[in-house]
Structures are given as C-alpha cells and as structure tokens.
Amino acid sequence: MHIPDGLLSNAVNLFCVPVSAAFLYGCNRSASKNLDETKVSITGAVAAFVFAAQMINFPIGFGASGHFLGAFFISLILGAHLGFISMTVILAIQSLFFADGGVIAIGANVFNMAVIGGFMSYYIFNFFNKKFYFFATRPGFLILSTIVGFFSVVAASFFCGLELAFSGIAPAAKVIPAITFIHLFIAIGEAGIMFTMLSFMLAVKPQLFANYIVNEKEATKNGGPKEVEAI
Amino acid sequence: MKSIFNNTFFIFIVLAVLAAFFSPFASVNPDGLDWTVEQHTEAEKSELEKADKPGGWFIFADYKIPFIKNESISTIFSGLAGLLIIMFFFKLFFKITKRPSVPVISETGDMKNSHNAL
C-alpha cells in the first residue's frame, strides 16, 4: 500500500502532510516523556521486525500479492503513541533508502498506514477491550485483535482509494471498491499473521499484554505459577 | 522487569533476522495498490512505471544492494541493513529526546524549592 510519488495530486499531498505531521508531533511529545533505554531498544527491535516482515509479499490470487502491515501489531505491543512513531520511522526509512513509497507521498502513506492502520485501529481495539469483559480475557483478546488487525488493513486501503480518487487517478466508484476488495484478501493474511504472532507472544511473554487481559493481571497479582516461570 | 524487556528484545531481533532471510521467497506479483492502479484505472501504466522507477540516489532501491549480483543475497543484505538503520535511528531518537531522569532536589529534599536553591 506504499503510494509512490507521482500518483497523488498536490492537493491530496498538501492535506496529508500536515495532518500526519501533527500526529507525529503529538505522539512524540507524549511518548518521549516516559522513555528509558530498554524501552527504546525494544521499540527498535519491534520496528525492525515489522520492517523485515513487510518485505515478505505473499500471493493472494488475482495475480496480486500483499504483505504484513503490522501497524496495529506494533501499537498493541508498544502503545498507540510509540507505535505511531515506529510506523512513521519504518515508512520514512522505506521511502528514503529503499524507494518503497514516495518521499513526497510520505504524508499520505503515514496517514493511511500509521494514523488509520495503527493509531485509529488501536483506539477501536481499546474501546472494545475496555467495554466488554469477554474481550479482556485471553481468547477474547486474541479474537478481538485478529478482527481489528483485519479491519486495520481494509480501512487503510479504503483511505488509500479515497486519496487516489481525489487525485483523479480513476473515478471513486471504481477505484475504492477495487482497492478495498483486493485488500480484503491481504487482510486475511494480516489477520493470520496477527493471530500466530500474538498466540506465540502470549505463550512466551504474557506480561507484554497484561494491560489488555484481566486474568493476566490477576495472575501476576496473586503470584501464580506464571510469574514464577517468568522470573 | 529489565530481564523481561531484554528477552522481548531478543525475540524480536531473532524474528526480524529470520524474516530478512525469508525475504527472497517473497511473491513478485504487484501489491494491492499496484494491482488496483494497473487493472482499474484508465491506462495510467506509464505513470505508474515512471513513479515506480526510483532515481539514482536511493541506496537500496527495490530492496537490492547494487554491487551484489546474486539477487537473493542482495535482498537479504539490504533487509539486514534496513534493520540496522532502524535500530540505529531509535538509539539516536532516544539521545535527542532524552530528558534528565533525576530531578534536581534541594538539600532539604523539597522539590518545589529546588529552583530557588539554585
């Protein structure tokens, strides 16, 4: 979904760049307040993982391919603000060093993938996670994050289609359904990777998700066997 | 807590390096966006090709290192370079945004008066 330079009109770029910059400014202010060295190392490692995972395109039929987006995954692990910054850094490095996504179109790419795919998806997840008890249990958490992971890709592609339509690439009635349709299949891949990764992380490092899972909190509080194993 | 975070660090680094080594197996089909522009827009192919063709100043354009002939090895090493760039960036980011972690406390231990004490 990395939009190259030359596809979007100047008006769309002029809209997306300040919006993304404002998000970056806000997230940077709040995230930099409680950073320590280990947290920064972890952020770098998770961002590096998402970057590497994005290199692996999987075939989805129709002669097309897709790759892991990871914006929502990174927000789950690091929180919405630090997750947003990480995603922006990944996109910036991809566009500056790897020519993947345009340098001028970075505003639109950050908007689609980091703001919609990461930031907004995280708060939708957070709403359901806090509101319904089931989604705060281990299986509920897995189901909810898989669904939101699926949704994050489709939502990001919808906005991508909107930008293409506003740029006059093709009529909105044609390009938005097309791009959303093909991303439904990519989103299935995303959901599968989300489910696998989160199951794995829950098995080896349940502490990472203690904020989202009620039982995990209780288990740690009561000094259950999990905590003993962790130490 | 420190050991937990250190473990997490290694898990993700190992996964990232593994992913980089698997990257040569990636599908070469156009991605979702390219597919849409190719299939569902009016003959904008030249536009997309022009947009997709990177200029000379991108070091690892198309996830390849120019002087490595073997395509798979070239992709793997460009991926590993990307990992290092990202890790390095966050170290730098931390150095720039770091604030003093220990607040200035006056001799009486009163933080409010610490500015007056100085």
XYZ file of C-alpha atoms in Angstrom, chain A residues 17 21 46 50-51 54 71 81 83 86 127 130 139 142 185-186 213 218 222 231:
20
model
C 1.464 16.013 5.107
C 2.986 15.852 10.923
C 9.802 -4.475 17.183
C 7.766 -5.192 11.263
C 10.098 -3.731 8.625
C 6.853 -6.162 5.356
C 0.782 -1.041 12.240
C 1.878 6.764 20.557
C 3.610 2.566 17.864
C 7.722 3.455 14.996
C -12.789 0.665 23.215
C -12.286 -1.949 27.979
C -9.297 -15.906 23.945
C -6.908 -12.913 20.579
C -7.566 -10.864 0.852
C -4.412 -9.176 2.121
C -6.039 -9.126 29.701
C -4.869 -11.192 38.490
C -1.682 -13.325 43.147
C 11.373 -14.898 36.612
